[in-house]
mmCIF file of C-alpha atoms and ligand atoms in Angstrom:
data_model
loop_
_atom_site.group_PDB
_atom_site.id
_atom_site.type_symbol
_atom_site.label_atom_id
_atom_site.label_comp_id
_atom_site.label_asym_id
_atom_site.label_seq_id
_atom_site.Cartn_x
_atom_site.Cartn_y
_atom_site.Cartn_z
ATOM 1 C CA MET A 862 144.570 142.437 249.832
ATOM 2 C CA LYS A 863 145.389 140.528 246.633
ATOM 3 C CA THR A 864 145.565 142.805 243.595
ATOM 4 C CA ASN A 865 147.783 141.023 241.097
ATOM 5 C CA MET A 866 145.882 141.386 237.815
ATOM 6 C CA GLU A 867 148.206 138.918 236.083
ATOM 7 C CA ILE A 868 145.900 136.012 236.928
ATOM 8 C CA VAL A 869 143.056 137.512 234.910
ATOM 9 C CA LYS A 870 144.975 139.352 232.199
ATOM 10 C CA ASN A 871 144.822 137.873 228.698
ATOM 11 C CA ARG A 872 142.198 135.350 229.729
ATOM 12 C CA LYS A 873 138.996 135.074 227.774
ATOM 13 C CA PHE A 874 136.246 134.439 230.313
ATOM 14 C CA LYS A 875 133.141 132.909 228.786
ATOM 15 C CA ASN A 876 130.914 132.357 231.808
ATOM 16 C CA VAL A 877 130.794 135.298 234.124
ATOM 17 C CA VAL A 878 128.697 135.520 237.271
ATOM 18 C CA VAL A 879 128.408 138.729 239.256
ATOM 19 C CA LEU A 880 126.922 138.849 242.756
ATOM 20 C CA THR A 881 125.984 142.306 244.009
ATOM 21 C CA GLY A 882 124.866 143.615 247.377
ATOM 22 C CA ALA A 883 123.784 146.895 248.907
ATOM 23 C CA GLY A 884 127.256 148.450 248.461
ATOM 24 C CA VAL A 885 126.792 148.711 244.686
ATOM 25 C CA SER A 886 123.807 151.026 245.199
ATOM 26 C CA ALA A 887 125.231 152.933 248.188
ATOM 27 C CA GLU A 888 126.661 155.755 246.092
ATOM 28 C CA SER A 889 123.309 156.134 244.338
ATOM 29 C CA GLY A 890 121.961 157.125 247.748
ATOM 30 C CA ILE A 891 120.419 153.866 248.964
ATOM 31 C CA LYS A 892 121.550 152.987 252.463
ATOM 32 C CA THR A 893 123.200 149.642 253.073
ATOM 33 C CA PHE A 894 121.734 147.329 255.720
ATOM 34 C CA ARG A 895 124.530 147.224 258.165
ATOM 35 C CA ASP A 896 125.265 150.961 258.284
ATOM 36 C CA ALA A 897 123.235 153.313 260.507
ATOM 37 C CA ASN A 898 123.602 150.524 263.098
ATOM 38 C CA GLY A 899 121.080 148.492 261.101
ATOM 39 C CA LEU A 900 118.271 150.714 262.286
ATOM 40 C CA TRP A 901 115.247 152.157 260.478
ATOM 41 C CA GLU A 902 113.124 154.650 262.428
ATOM 42 C CA GLY A 903 114.611 153.068 265.536
ATOM 43 C CA HIS A 904 113.563 149.550 264.518
ATOM 44 C CA ASP A 905 116.107 146.793 264.078
ATOM 45 C CA ILE A 906 116.133 146.048 260.318
ATOM 46 C CA THR A 907 116.037 142.322 260.940
ATOM 47 C CA GLN A 908 112.802 142.880 262.878
ATOM 48 C CA VAL A 909 111.222 144.921 260.088
ATOM 49 C CA ALA A 910 112.272 142.614 257.271
ATOM 50 C CA SER A 911 110.640 139.511 258.670
ATOM 51 C CA PHE A 912 107.401 137.593 258.313
ATOM 52 C CA ASP A 913 106.823 137.782 262.084
ATOM 53 C CA ALA A 914 106.970 141.567 261.917
ATOM 54 C CA TYR A 915 104.589 141.550 258.963
ATOM 55 C CA GLN A 916 102.113 139.392 260.871
ATOM 56 C CA ASN A 917 102.389 141.428 264.068
ATOM 57 C CA ASP A 918 102.383 144.878 262.534
ATOM 58 C CA PRO A 919 101.709 144.853 258.771
ATOM 59 C CA ALA A 920 101.205 148.635 258.651
ATOM 60 C CA MET A 921 104.712 149.220 260.006
ATOM 61 C CA VAL A 922 106.283 146.787 257.541
ATOM 62 C CA HIS A 923 104.342 148.347 254.648
ATOM 63 C CA ARG A 924 105.531 151.790 255.784
ATOM 64 C CA PHE A 925 109.147 150.582 255.618
ATOM 65 C CA TYR A 926 108.743 149.201 252.095
ATOM 66 C CA ASN A 927 106.557 152.103 250.909
ATOM 67 C CA ALA A 928 109.351 154.497 251.883
ATOM 68 C CA ARG A 929 111.946 152.432 250.059
ATOM 69 C CA ARG A 930 109.741 152.044 246.971
ATOM 70 C CA LYS A 931 109.222 155.814 246.926
ATOM 71 C CA GLN A 932 112.980 156.362 247.184
ATOM 72 C CA LEU A 933 113.518 154.510 243.888
ATOM 73 C CA ALA A 934 112.150 157.527 242.028
ATOM 74 C CA GLU A 935 114.780 159.721 243.691
ATOM 75 C CA VAL A 936 117.877 157.650 242.880
ATOM 76 C CA LYS A 937 119.762 156.810 239.702
ATOM 77 C CA PRO A 938 122.126 154.050 238.609
ATOM 78 C CA ASN A 939 125.780 154.878 239.173
ATOM 79 C CA ALA A 940 129.024 154.139 237.333
ATOM 80 C CA ALA A 941 129.287 150.643 238.849
ATOM 81 C CA HIS A 942 125.806 149.636 237.628
ATOM 82 C CA ARG A 943 126.630 151.032 234.196
ATOM 83 C CA ALA A 944 129.995 149.262 233.974
ATOM 84 C CA LEU A 945 128.287 145.933 234.736
ATOM 85 C CA ALA A 946 125.701 146.560 232.019
ATOM 86 C CA GLN A 947 128.562 147.137 229.574
ATOM 87 C CA LEU A 948 130.296 143.949 230.706
ATOM 88 C CA GLU A 949 127.175 141.911 229.926
ATOM 89 C CA LYS A 950 127.380 143.028 226.289
ATOM 90 C CA ARG A 951 130.906 141.649 225.939
ATOM 91 C CA VAL A 952 130.494 138.249 227.595
ATOM 92 C CA GLN A 953 129.080 135.077 226.073
ATOM 93 C CA ASN A 954 127.233 133.898 229.197
ATOM 94 C CA PHE A 955 126.569 136.490 231.837
ATOM 95 C CA SER A 956 124.439 136.279 234.983
ATOM 96 C CA LEU A 957 123.914 139.119 237.398
ATOM 97 C CA ILE A 958 122.752 137.798 240.745
ATOM 98 C CA THR A 959 121.683 140.614 242.990
ATOM 99 C CA GLN A 960 120.611 140.631 246.606
ATOM 100 C CA ASN A 961 119.293 144.135 246.047
ATOM 101 C CA VAL A 962 115.598 144.800 245.772
ATOM 102 C CA ASP A 963 116.057 148.097 243.923
ATOM 103 C CA ASP A 964 115.838 148.339 240.118
ATOM 104 C CA LEU A 965 119.103 150.166 239.447
ATOM 105 C CA HIS A 966 120.747 147.325 237.516
ATOM 106 C CA GLU A 967 117.766 147.205 235.117
ATOM 107 C CA ARG A 968 117.812 150.953 234.725
ATOM 108 C CA ALA A 969 121.539 150.852 233.912
ATOM 109 C CA GLY A 970 120.822 148.409 231.062
ATOM 110 C CA SER A 971 121.560 144.964 232.555
ATOM 111 C CA HIS A 972 119.302 142.159 231.311
ATOM 112 C CA ASN A 973 120.073 138.727 232.715
ATOM 113 C CA ILE A 974 119.342 139.616 236.347
ATOM 114 C CA PHE A 975 118.273 137.359 239.195
ATOM 115 C CA HIS A 976 116.792 139.233 242.137
ATOM 116 C CA MET A 977 117.369 136.520 244.696
ATOM 117 C CA HIS A 978 115.863 138.547 247.579
ATOM 118 C CA GLY A 979 112.892 139.854 245.602
ATOM 119 C CA GLU A 980 111.990 143.261 244.232
ATOM 120 C CA LEU A 981 110.481 146.398 245.719
ATOM 121 C CA LYS A 982 108.313 146.870 242.655
ATOM 122 C CA LYS A 983 106.490 143.572 243.068
ATOM 123 C CA ILE A 984 103.900 142.379 245.549
ATOM 124 C CA ARG A 985 102.712 138.880 246.362
ATOM 125 C CA ASN A 986 99.319 137.572 247.396
ATOM 126 C CA THR A 987 99.728 135.663 250.655
ATOM 127 C CA LEU A 988 96.768 133.382 249.869
ATOM 128 C CA THR A 989 97.284 132.552 246.198
ATOM 129 C CA GLY A 990 101.004 133.265 245.707
ATOM 130 C CA GLU A 991 100.184 135.506 242.720
ATOM 131 C CA ILE A 992 102.913 138.058 242.064
ATOM 132 C CA LYS A 993 102.276 141.357 240.309
ATOM 133 C CA SER A 994 104.120 144.539 239.491
ATOM 134 C CA PHE A 995 103.363 147.384 241.839
ATOM 135 C CA GLU A 996 104.367 151.023 242.204
ATOM 136 C CA GLY A 997 103.258 153.441 244.881
ATOM 137 C CA ALA A 998 102.290 152.872 248.489
ATOM 138 C CA ILE A 999 100.518 149.906 250.018
ATOM 139 C CA LEU A 1000 97.931 150.994 252.550
ATOM 140 C CA GLU A 1001 97.155 148.095 254.812
ATOM 141 C CA LYS A 1002 93.365 148.521 254.629
ATOM 142 C CA ASP A 1003 93.468 148.125 250.826
ATOM 143 C CA PHE A 1004 95.938 145.284 250.724
ATOM 144 C CA THR A 1005 94.918 142.788 253.371
ATOM 145 C CA ASN A 1006 96.367 139.777 251.605
ATOM 146 C CA TRP A 1007 99.252 141.397 249.796
ATOM 147 C CA ARG A 1008 102.823 141.615 250.997
ATOM 148 C CA PRO A 1009 105.991 142.984 249.437
ATOM 149 C CA ASP A 1010 107.561 140.310 247.212
ATOM 150 C CA ILE A 1011 110.697 140.383 249.306
ATOM 151 C CA VAL A 1012 112.596 137.420 250.730
ATOM 152 C CA TRP A 1013 112.742 137.726 254.486
ATOM 153 C CA PHE A 1014 114.975 135.711 256.811
ATOM 154 C CA GLY A 1015 114.023 132.056 256.930
ATOM 155 C CA GLU A 1016 112.288 132.211 253.549
ATOM 156 C CA PRO A 1017 113.676 130.462 250.470
ATOM 157 C CA VAL A 1018 115.563 132.695 248.072
ATOM 158 C CA LYS A 1019 114.280 133.123 244.533
ATOM 159 C CA TYR A 1020 115.846 131.549 241.419
ATOM 160 C CA SER A 1021 117.964 129.202 243.545
ATOM 161 C CA GLU A 1022 118.270 126.659 240.742
ATOM 162 C CA GLU A 1023 119.348 129.201 238.126
ATOM 163 C CA ILE A 1024 121.758 130.811 240.580
ATOM 164 C CA PHE A 1025 123.498 127.593 241.607
ATOM 165 C CA THR A 1026 123.668 126.389 238.018
ATOM 166 C CA ALA A 1027 125.315 129.647 236.921
ATOM 167 C CA ALA A 1028 127.735 129.767 239.879
ATOM 168 C CA SER A 1029 128.695 126.102 239.368
ATOM 169 C CA ALA A 1030 129.590 126.719 235.725
ATOM 170 C CA CYS A 1031 131.298 130.099 235.823
ATOM 171 C CA ASP A 1032 134.962 130.766 235.110
ATOM 172 C CA LEU A 1033 134.883 134.269 236.625
ATOM 173 C CA PHE A 1034 132.937 135.198 239.758
ATOM 174 C CA LEU A 1035 132.753 138.821 240.874
ATOM 175 C CA CYS A 1036 131.375 139.720 244.274
ATOM 176 C CA ILE A 1037 130.580 143.410 244.649
ATOM 177 C CA GLY A 1038 129.451 145.432 247.672
ATOM 178 C CA THR A 1039 128.127 142.739 249.926
ATOM 179 C CA SER A 1040 129.117 142.113 253.534
ATOM 180 C CA ASN A 1041 128.924 138.359 252.894
ATOM 181 C CA ASN A 1042 126.870 137.967 256.040
ATOM 182 C CA VAL A 1043 123.754 136.485 254.500
ATOM 183 C CA TYR A 1044 123.455 132.954 253.067
ATOM 184 C CA PRO A 1045 123.046 131.354 250.589
ATOM 185 C CA ALA A 1046 124.419 134.412 248.701
ATOM 186 C CA ALA A 1047 127.660 134.526 250.698
ATOM 187 C CA GLY A 1048 128.328 130.847 249.985
ATOM 188 C CA LEU A 1049 128.249 131.246 246.192
ATOM 189 C CA VAL A 1050 131.996 131.888 246.181
ATOM 190 C CA HIS A 1051 132.502 128.304 247.360
ATOM 191 C CA THR A 1052 130.249 127.004 244.581
ATOM 192 C CA ALA A 1053 132.232 129.012 242.010
ATOM 193 C CA LYS A 1054 135.544 127.810 243.478
ATOM 194 C CA MET A 1055 134.509 124.212 242.962
ATOM 195 C CA ASN A 1056 134.615 124.964 239.220
ATOM 196 C CA GLN A 1057 138.045 126.578 239.606
ATOM 197 C CA ALA A 1058 136.559 129.972 238.792
ATOM 198 C CA ILE A 1059 138.693 133.024 239.449
ATOM 199 C CA CYS A 1060 136.898 134.827 242.270
ATOM 200 C CA VAL A 1061 137.231 138.578 242.718
ATOM 201 C CA GLU A 1062 135.864 140.678 245.551
ATOM 202 C CA LEU A 1063 135.260 144.405 245.166
ATOM 203 C CA ASN A 1064 134.139 146.161 248.331
ATOM 204 C CA LEU A 1065 134.720 149.276 250.361
ATOM 205 C CA GLU A 1066 136.436 147.148 252.976
ATOM 206 C CA GLU A 1067 137.406 143.627 253.904
ATOM 207 C CA THR A 1068 134.622 141.126 254.632
ATOM 208 C CA GLN A 1069 134.631 137.908 256.608
ATOM 209 C CA LEU A 1070 135.114 135.946 253.367
ATOM 210 C CA SER A 1071 137.802 138.139 251.746
ATOM 211 C CA SER A 1072 140.512 135.522 252.161
ATOM 212 C CA TYR A 1073 138.598 133.070 249.932
ATOM 213 C CA TYR A 1074 138.938 135.389 246.935
ATOM 214 C CA ASP A 1075 141.794 135.282 244.419
ATOM 215 C CA LEU A 1076 141.729 139.050 244.091
ATOM 216 C CA ASN A 1077 140.402 141.821 246.304
ATOM 217 C CA PHE A 1078 139.973 145.464 245.420
ATOM 218 C CA PHE A 1079 138.910 147.761 248.211
ATOM 219 C CA GLY A 1080 137.347 151.137 247.476
ATOM 220 C CA PRO A 1081 134.038 152.733 246.458
ATOM 221 C CA ALA A 1082 132.167 150.661 243.866
ATOM 222 C CA THR A 1083 131.861 153.614 241.453
ATOM 223 C CA GLU A 1084 135.674 153.647 241.274
ATOM 224 C CA VAL A 1085 136.876 150.080 241.702
ATOM 225 C CA VAL A 1086 134.256 148.369 239.523
ATOM 226 C CA PRO A 1087 134.797 150.449 236.335
ATOM 227 C CA GLU A 1088 138.570 150.402 236.918
ATOM 228 C CA PHE A 1089 138.726 146.647 237.347
ATOM 229 C CA LEU A 1090 136.448 145.934 234.377
ATOM 230 C CA GLU A 1091 138.411 148.333 232.208
ATOM 231 C CA GLN A 1092 141.636 146.488 233.012
ATOM 232 C CA LEU A 1093 139.958 143.108 232.580
ATOM 233 C CA THR A 1094 138.726 143.825 229.096
ATOM 234 C CA SER A 1095 141.598 145.972 227.756
HETATM 235 C C1 LIG B 168 130.351 149.326 249.700
HETATM 236 C C2 LIG B 168 130.043 150.679 249.565
HETATM 237 C C3 LIG B 168 130.521 151.313 248.406
HETATM 238 C C4 LIG B 168 129.226 150.024 251.420
HETATM 239 N N1 LIG B 168 131.209 150.614 247.502
HETATM 240 N N2 LIG B 168 131.039 148.650 248.798
HETATM 241 C C5 LIG B 168 123.344 130.493 260.349
HETATM 242 C C6 LIG B 168 124.361 130.183 259.456
HETATM 243 C C7 LIG B 168 124.149 130.259 258.070
HETATM 244 C C8 LIG B 168 122.932 130.689 257.572
HETATM 245 C C9 LIG B 168 121.950 130.994 258.459
HETATM 246 C C10 LIG B 168 122.143 130.893 259.826
HETATM 247 N N3 LIG B 168 121.000 131.275 260.442
HETATM 248 C C11 LIG B 168 120.093 131.603 259.497
HETATM 249 C C12 LIG B 168 120.666 131.427 258.287
HETATM 250 C C13 LIG B 168 120.050 131.691 256.968
HETATM 251 C C14 LIG B 168 119.836 133.162 256.745
HETATM 252 C C15 LIG B 168 121.145 133.908 257.001
HETATM 253 O O1 LIG B 168 122.032 133.938 256.168
HETATM 254 N N4 LIG B 168 121.282 134.540 258.154
HETATM 255 C C16 LIG B 168 122.520 135.231 258.493
HETATM 256 C C17 LIG B 168 122.184 136.580 259.116
HETATM 257 C C18 LIG B 168 123.343 134.317 259.361
HETATM 258 N N5 LIG B 168 119.423 133.290 255.373
HETATM 259 C C19 LIG B 168 118.159 133.233 255.039
HETATM 260 O O2 LIG B 168 117.261 133.140 255.867
HETATM 261 C C20 LIG B 168 117.837 133.224 253.567
HETATM 262 N N6 LIG B 168 116.983 132.123 253.283
HETATM 263 C C21 LIG B 168 117.357 130.869 253.486
HETATM 264 O O3 LIG B 168 118.448 130.558 253.890
HETATM 265 O O4 LIG B 168 116.361 129.980 253.193
HETATM 266 C C22 LIG B 168 116.551 128.605 253.513
HETATM 267 C C23 LIG B 168 115.246 127.897 253.157
HETATM 268 C C24 LIG B 168 115.258 126.947 252.160
HETATM 269 C C25 LIG B 168 114.049 126.291 251.841
HETATM 270 C C26 LIG B 168 112.875 126.614 252.524
HETATM 271 C C27 LIG B 168 112.888 127.579 253.513
HETATM 272 C C28 LIG B 168 114.092 128.234 253.823
HETATM 273 C C29 LIG B 168 117.059 134.470 253.183
HETATM 274 C C30 LIG B 168 117.861 135.709 253.335
HETATM 275 C C31 LIG B 168 116.984 136.930 253.066
HETATM 276 C C32 LIG B 168 117.738 138.221 253.270
HETATM 277 N N7 LIG B 168 116.827 139.288 253.260
HETATM 278 C C33 LIG B 168 117.344 140.662 253.410
HETATM 279 C C34 LIG B 168 116.175 141.649 253.652
HETATM 280 C C35 LIG B 168 115.182 141.681 252.608
HETATM 281 C C36 LIG B 168 115.496 142.656 251.523
HETATM 282 C C37 LIG B 168 115.113 144.076 251.841
HETATM 283 O O5 LIG B 168 114.253 144.377 252.652
HETATM 284 O O6 LIG B 168 115.743 144.949 251.208
HETATM 285 O O7 LIG B 168 118.120 141.010 252.269
HETATM 286 S S1 LIG B 168 118.466 140.853 254.755
HETATM 287 C C38 LIG B 168 119.502 142.007 253.977
HETATM 288 O O8 LIG B 168 120.839 141.438 253.900
HETATM 289 C C39 LIG B 168 118.975 142.135 252.543
HETATM 290 C C40 LIG B 168 120.246 142.071 251.758
HETATM 291 O O9 LIG B 168 119.993 141.670 250.426
HETATM 292 C C41 LIG B 168 121.106 141.110 252.541
HETATM 293 C C42 LIG B 168 122.571 141.228 252.276
HETATM 294 O O10 LIG B 168 123.063 142.443 252.673
HETATM 295 P P1 LIG B 168 124.218 143.136 251.840
HETATM 296 O O11 LIG B 168 123.738 143.433 250.485
HETATM 297 O O12 LIG B 168 125.454 142.339 251.959
HETATM 298 O O13 LIG B 168 124.344 144.535 252.597
HETATM 299 P P2 LIG B 168 125.188 144.912 253.902
HETATM 300 O O14 LIG B 168 124.636 146.183 254.408
HETATM 301 O O15 LIG B 168 125.296 143.788 254.837
HETATM 302 O O16 LIG B 168 126.656 145.157 253.355
HETATM 303 C C43 LIG B 168 126.952 146.221 252.496
HETATM 304 C C44 LIG B 168 128.375 146.028 252.005
HETATM 305 O O17 LIG B 168 128.629 147.043 251.071
HETATM 306 C C45 LIG B 168 129.437 146.148 253.105
HETATM 307 O O18 LIG B 168 130.359 145.082 252.970
HETATM 308 C C46 LIG B 168 130.119 147.484 252.809
HETATM 309 O O19 LIG B 168 131.521 147.462 253.094
HETATM 310 C C47 LIG B 168 129.900 147.600 251.333
HETATM 311 N N8 LIG B 168 129.841 148.981 250.833
HETATM 312 N N9 LIG B 168 129.378 151.127 250.621
HETATM 313 C C48 LIG B 168 131.494 149.326 247.679
HETATM 314 N N10 LIG B 168 130.319 152.666 248.152
#
C-alpha cells in the first residue's frame, strides 16, 4: 500500500477524472457484483446481465432490473458520493466516469457524469435505438421491444470518446470502489498514466491493478474518500 501524500500535497490539479464502481454505492445498501458469490436469486450475474439472457428469458432479465430500479427509491447517496460532488465544485475540469447504473452520484449533486455502463432509469428500444427515461417496472407483455439501457458484456460502452479524451488529458485520476475486473474501465489507469497523471486507488481491499497506482488507500469508501479529498484540498 502506497500512502505517501507528499506527491499530491501542494499541487494544483486542473483536470481531474474519477472512475467509480459498485464499491462507492455499497455502503448506501446496493450490493456489489462480485460479493454474494456473484449470484442473484441463484442466477450467475453474468448470465442475467447479458443479451443472450435477455433473448432467452426477457421476463427474468426484466425482473432483475425491475428489482434494482425499485431499490433506488430505498437508498440514499453516502459520504463518498457527497465528497465527490464537493470536489467537482473546486476543480476546473472534472469528469466523473461511473460504471454504476444507479443515480446516487446525481442525487449527491455531481453534474459532469458519464454512465459508461448505462442507467437503470433509462430504457432503449431494440428496433429503433430510441432511449427514454423510465421509472417503475417493465412487464414483458407491455414492453416487447424495450430493454434496460444497460451495457451488457460484449456491448460497446457508452461515451467512450468523452471518457478516453478525459482520461488522456487528466493530471489526477482517482479510481474508487471497483474491482478492476471489467474493461475498458479497468484500463483507464493506463490511459491516464500516459499523460503522467497521478493515479490514486481507493478501495476496501487490493485489486489486481493496485500496483499500477501511485497511491492506494484501503478502507470503506465513506471513510477513505472524504479523508483523502480533505487532505488533498487542505
Ligand atoms: C468497496 C466497498 C466499500 C466493496 N468501499 N470499496 C478479456 C480480456 C479483456 C477484456 C475482455 C476479455 N473478455 C471480454 C472482455 C471485455 C469485457 C470484459 O472486461 N470482461 C471481463 C470480465 C474480462 N468487457 C465488455 O464486454 C465491455 N464492452 C466491451 O469491451 O465492448 C467492446 C466492443 C467495442 C465495440 C463494439 C462492440 C464491443 C462491456 C462491459 C459491461 C459491464 N457490464 C456490467 C453489468 C451491467 C450493469 C448492471 O447490470 O448493473 O457492469 S458487469 C458489472 O461489472 C457491472 C459493473 O459496472 C462492472 C464492474 O464492476 P465493479 O463496479 O468493479 O464491481 P465489483 O463488484 O466487481 O467490485 C466492487 C469493488 O468494490 C471491489 O473491489 C470491492 O473491494 C470494493 N468495495 N465495498 C470501498 N464499502
